[in-house]
Short mmCIF file of C-alpha atoms in Angstrom, two decimals:
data_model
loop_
_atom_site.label_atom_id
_atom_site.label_comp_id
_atom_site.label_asym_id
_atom_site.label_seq_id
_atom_site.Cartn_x
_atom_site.Cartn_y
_atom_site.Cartn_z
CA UNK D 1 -36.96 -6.52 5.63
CA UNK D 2 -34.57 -9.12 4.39
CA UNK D 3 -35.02 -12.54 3.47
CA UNK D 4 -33.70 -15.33 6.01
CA UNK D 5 -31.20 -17.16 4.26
CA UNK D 6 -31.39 -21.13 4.61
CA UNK D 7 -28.41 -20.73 7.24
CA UNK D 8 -30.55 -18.52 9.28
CA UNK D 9 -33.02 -20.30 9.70
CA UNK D 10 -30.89 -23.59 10.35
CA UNK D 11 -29.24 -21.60 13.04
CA UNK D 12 -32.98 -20.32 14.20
CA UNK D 13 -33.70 -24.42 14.70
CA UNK D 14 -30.08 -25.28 15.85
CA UNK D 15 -31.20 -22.70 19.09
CA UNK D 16 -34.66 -23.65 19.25
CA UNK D 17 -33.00 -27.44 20.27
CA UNK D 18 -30.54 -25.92 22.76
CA UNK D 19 -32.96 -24.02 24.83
CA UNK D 20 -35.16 -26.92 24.92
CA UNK D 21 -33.25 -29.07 25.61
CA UNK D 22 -32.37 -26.92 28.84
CA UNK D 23 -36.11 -26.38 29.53
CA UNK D 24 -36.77 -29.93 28.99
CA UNK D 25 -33.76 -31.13 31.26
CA UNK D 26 -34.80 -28.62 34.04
CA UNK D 27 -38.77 -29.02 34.42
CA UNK D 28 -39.69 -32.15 32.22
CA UNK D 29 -42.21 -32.41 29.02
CA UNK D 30 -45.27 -31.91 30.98
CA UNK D 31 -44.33 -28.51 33.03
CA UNK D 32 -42.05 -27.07 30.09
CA UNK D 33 -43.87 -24.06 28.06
CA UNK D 34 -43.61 -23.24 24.57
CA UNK D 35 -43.56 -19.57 25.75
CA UNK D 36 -40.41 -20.19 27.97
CA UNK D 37 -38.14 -22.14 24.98
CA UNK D 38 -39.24 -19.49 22.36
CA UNK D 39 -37.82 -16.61 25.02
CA UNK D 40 -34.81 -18.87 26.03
CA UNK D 41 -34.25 -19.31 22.27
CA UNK D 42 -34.93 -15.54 21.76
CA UNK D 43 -37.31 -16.44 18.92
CA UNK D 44 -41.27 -15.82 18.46
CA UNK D 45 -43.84 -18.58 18.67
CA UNK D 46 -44.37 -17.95 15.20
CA UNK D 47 -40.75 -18.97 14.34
CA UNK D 48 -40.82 -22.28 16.57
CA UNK D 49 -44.00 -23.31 14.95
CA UNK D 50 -42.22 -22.59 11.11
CA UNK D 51 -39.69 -25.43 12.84
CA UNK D 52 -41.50 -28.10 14.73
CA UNK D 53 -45.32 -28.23 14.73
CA UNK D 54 -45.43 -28.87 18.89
CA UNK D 55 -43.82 -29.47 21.99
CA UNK D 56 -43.37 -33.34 21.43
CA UNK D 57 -41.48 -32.87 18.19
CA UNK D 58 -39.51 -30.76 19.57
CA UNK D 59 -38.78 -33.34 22.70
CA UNK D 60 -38.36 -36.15 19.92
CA UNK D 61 -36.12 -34.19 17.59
CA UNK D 62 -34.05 -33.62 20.76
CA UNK D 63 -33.55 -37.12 21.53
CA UNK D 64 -32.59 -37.98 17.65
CA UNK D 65 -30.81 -34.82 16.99
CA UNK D 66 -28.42 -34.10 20.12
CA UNK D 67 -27.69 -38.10 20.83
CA UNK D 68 -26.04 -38.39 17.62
CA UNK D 69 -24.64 -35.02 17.88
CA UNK D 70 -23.05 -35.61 21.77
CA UNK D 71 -22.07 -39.32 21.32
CA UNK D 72 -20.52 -38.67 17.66
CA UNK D 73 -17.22 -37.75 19.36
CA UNK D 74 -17.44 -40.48 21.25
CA UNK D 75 -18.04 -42.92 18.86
CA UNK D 76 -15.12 -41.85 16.60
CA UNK D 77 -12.02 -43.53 19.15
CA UNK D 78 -13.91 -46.79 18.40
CA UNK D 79 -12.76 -45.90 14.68
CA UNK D 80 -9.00 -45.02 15.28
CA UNK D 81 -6.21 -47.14 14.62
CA UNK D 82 -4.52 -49.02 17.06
CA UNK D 83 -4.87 -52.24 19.49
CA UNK D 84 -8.70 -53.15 19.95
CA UNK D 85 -8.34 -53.75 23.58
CA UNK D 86 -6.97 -50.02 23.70
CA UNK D 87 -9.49 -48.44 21.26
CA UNK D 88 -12.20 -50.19 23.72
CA UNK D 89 -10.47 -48.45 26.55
CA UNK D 90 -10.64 -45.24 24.97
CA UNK D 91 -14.03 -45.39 23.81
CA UNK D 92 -15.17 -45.92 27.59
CA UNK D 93 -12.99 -43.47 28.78
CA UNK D 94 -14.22 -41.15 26.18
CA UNK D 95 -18.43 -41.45 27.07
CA UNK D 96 -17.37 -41.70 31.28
CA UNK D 97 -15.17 -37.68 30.40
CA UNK D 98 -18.51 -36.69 28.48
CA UNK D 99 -20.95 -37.97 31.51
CA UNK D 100 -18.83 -35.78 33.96
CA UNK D 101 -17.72 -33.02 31.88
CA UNK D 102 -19.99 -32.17 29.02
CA UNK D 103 -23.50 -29.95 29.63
CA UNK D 104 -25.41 -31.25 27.00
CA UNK D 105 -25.04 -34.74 27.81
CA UNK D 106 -25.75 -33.99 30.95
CA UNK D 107 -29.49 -32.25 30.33
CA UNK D 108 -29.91 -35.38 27.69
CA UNK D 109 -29.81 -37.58 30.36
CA UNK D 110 -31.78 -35.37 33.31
CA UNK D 111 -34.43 -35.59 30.07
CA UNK D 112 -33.91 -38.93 29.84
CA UNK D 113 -34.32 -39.91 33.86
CA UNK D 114 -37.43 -37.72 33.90
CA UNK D 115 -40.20 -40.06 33.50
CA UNK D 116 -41.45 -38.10 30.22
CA UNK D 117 -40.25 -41.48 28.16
CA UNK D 118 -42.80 -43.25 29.07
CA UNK D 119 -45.34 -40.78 28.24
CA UNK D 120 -48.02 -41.85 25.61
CA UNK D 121 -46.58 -39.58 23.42
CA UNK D 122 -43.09 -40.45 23.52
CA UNK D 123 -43.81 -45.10 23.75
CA UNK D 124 -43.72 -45.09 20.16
CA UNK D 125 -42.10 -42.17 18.80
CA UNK D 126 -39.36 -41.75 16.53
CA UNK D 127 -37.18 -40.39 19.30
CA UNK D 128 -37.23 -43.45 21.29
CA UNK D 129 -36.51 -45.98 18.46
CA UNK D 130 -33.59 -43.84 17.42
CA UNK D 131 -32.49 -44.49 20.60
CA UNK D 132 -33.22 -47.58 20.81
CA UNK D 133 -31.56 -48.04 17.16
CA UNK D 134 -28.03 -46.56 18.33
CA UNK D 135 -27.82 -48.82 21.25
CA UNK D 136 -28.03 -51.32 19.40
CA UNK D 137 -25.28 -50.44 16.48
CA UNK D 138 -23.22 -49.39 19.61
CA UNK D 139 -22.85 -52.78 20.48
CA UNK D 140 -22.74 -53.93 17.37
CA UNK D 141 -19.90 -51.66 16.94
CA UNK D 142 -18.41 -52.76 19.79
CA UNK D 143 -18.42 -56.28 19.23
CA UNK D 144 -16.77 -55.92 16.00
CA UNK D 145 -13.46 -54.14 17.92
CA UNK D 146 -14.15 -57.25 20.67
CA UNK D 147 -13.93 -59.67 17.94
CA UNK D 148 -10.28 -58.23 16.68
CA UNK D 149 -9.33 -58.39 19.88
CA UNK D 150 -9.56 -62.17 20.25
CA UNK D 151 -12.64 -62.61 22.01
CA UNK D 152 -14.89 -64.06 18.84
CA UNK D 153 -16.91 -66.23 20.78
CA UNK D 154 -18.19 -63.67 23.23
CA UNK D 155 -18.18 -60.64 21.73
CA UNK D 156 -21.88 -59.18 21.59
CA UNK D 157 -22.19 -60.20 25.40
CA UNK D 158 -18.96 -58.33 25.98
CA UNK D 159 -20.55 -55.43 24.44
CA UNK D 160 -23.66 -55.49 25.57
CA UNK D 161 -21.80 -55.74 29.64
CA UNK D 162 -20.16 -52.33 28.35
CA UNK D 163 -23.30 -50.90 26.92
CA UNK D 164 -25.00 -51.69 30.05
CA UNK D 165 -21.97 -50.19 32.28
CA UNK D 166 -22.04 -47.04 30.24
CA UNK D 167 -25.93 -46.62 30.70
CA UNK D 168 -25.40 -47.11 35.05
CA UNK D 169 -22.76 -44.82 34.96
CA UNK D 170 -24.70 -42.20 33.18
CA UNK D 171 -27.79 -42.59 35.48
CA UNK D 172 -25.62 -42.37 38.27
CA UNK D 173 -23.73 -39.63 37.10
CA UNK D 174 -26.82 -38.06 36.56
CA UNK D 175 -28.15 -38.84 40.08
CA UNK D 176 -25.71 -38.55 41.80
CA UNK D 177 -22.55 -36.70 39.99
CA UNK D 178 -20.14 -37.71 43.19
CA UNK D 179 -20.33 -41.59 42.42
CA UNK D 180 -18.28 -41.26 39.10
CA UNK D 181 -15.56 -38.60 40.25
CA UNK D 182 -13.04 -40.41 39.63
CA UNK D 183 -10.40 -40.37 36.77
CA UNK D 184 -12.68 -41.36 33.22
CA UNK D 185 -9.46 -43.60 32.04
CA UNK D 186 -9.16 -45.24 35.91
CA UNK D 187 -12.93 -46.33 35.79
CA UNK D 188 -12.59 -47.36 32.82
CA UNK D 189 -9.62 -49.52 33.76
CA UNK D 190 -11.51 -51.06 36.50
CA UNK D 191 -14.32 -52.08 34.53
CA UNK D 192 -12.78 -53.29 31.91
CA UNK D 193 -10.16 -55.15 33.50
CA UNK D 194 -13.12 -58.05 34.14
CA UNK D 195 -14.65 -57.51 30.77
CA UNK D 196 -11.26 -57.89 28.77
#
């Protein structure tokens, strides 16, 4: 039998993620099995436990892992060129087309809306203070483009209004998919109309 080359078994771990990250989004921490992500993964038990040593790092590897992954495209319009007030514009657009449109942000936030968060297990984990982490250089980031677009003074409350719009639309997208049909770039218009 051949030897697994390093790329194998990074792609072994990359599917691992996706199919929990499906099982996750669909039944939550507490009802997803080990047995069910290894089969939706189309890997042994054996082989998940040579990648993550249980369920919860799996779960909290999710949260780092695919956040970055999902909001790195995202996060990149904030770093064109161009008029700040524009990029800003963009950038909303940008995370309201991936709320609606993309699958994986999607099951990240049906994980993230399903209670398991504030599971002892999860309060204090690495997961959740990644997350916490990028919210906060988000805004950060954001300010910085607020700031070059004249508003110095009031810039981190600026971003942290967007922040805090992006996070409602994403619950309610994830609620209730119907509330944020509309256009990405005409909601994000509307919104930012009052915060610019």
């Amino acid at each position: 039998m051949p030897r697994r080359t390093p790329e194998d078994a990074a792609k072994t771990r990359e599917t691992i993620l996706d199919a929990g990250l499906r099982v996750f989004a669909e039944l939550g921490f507490a009802a997803a099995q080990l047995e069910e992500i290894a089969k939706r993964a189309g890997v042994t038990r054996g082989a998940f436990y040579h990648h993550f040593t249980n369920k919860a790092d799996l779960y909290g590897a999710i949260l780092r892992e695919r956040w970055t992954s999902v909001m790195a495209p995202v996060l990149d319009v904030l770093c064109t060129e161009g008029e700040p007030a524009a990029k800003i514009h963009g950038f909303v657009a940008s995370f309201l087309r991936a709320v609606q449109t993309d699958p994986q942000m999607q099951a990240l936030m049906q994980m993230s809306l399903s209670g398991d968060l504030s599971l002892p297990d999860f309060r204090d984990d690495a997961g959740i203070a990644h997350k916490q982490g990028a919210l906060e250089e988000l805004t950060i980031s954001l300010a910085k483009v607020l700031e070059a677009a004249g508003h110095s003074a009031d810039a981190l409350d600026r971003a942290r209004t967007i922040v805090i719009f992006l996070n409602g639309a994403a619950v309610s997208a994830t609620l209730h998919p119907a509330s944020v049909s509309a256009a990405p770039e005409r909601l994000a218009a509307l919104f930012l109309d009052g915060v610019l």
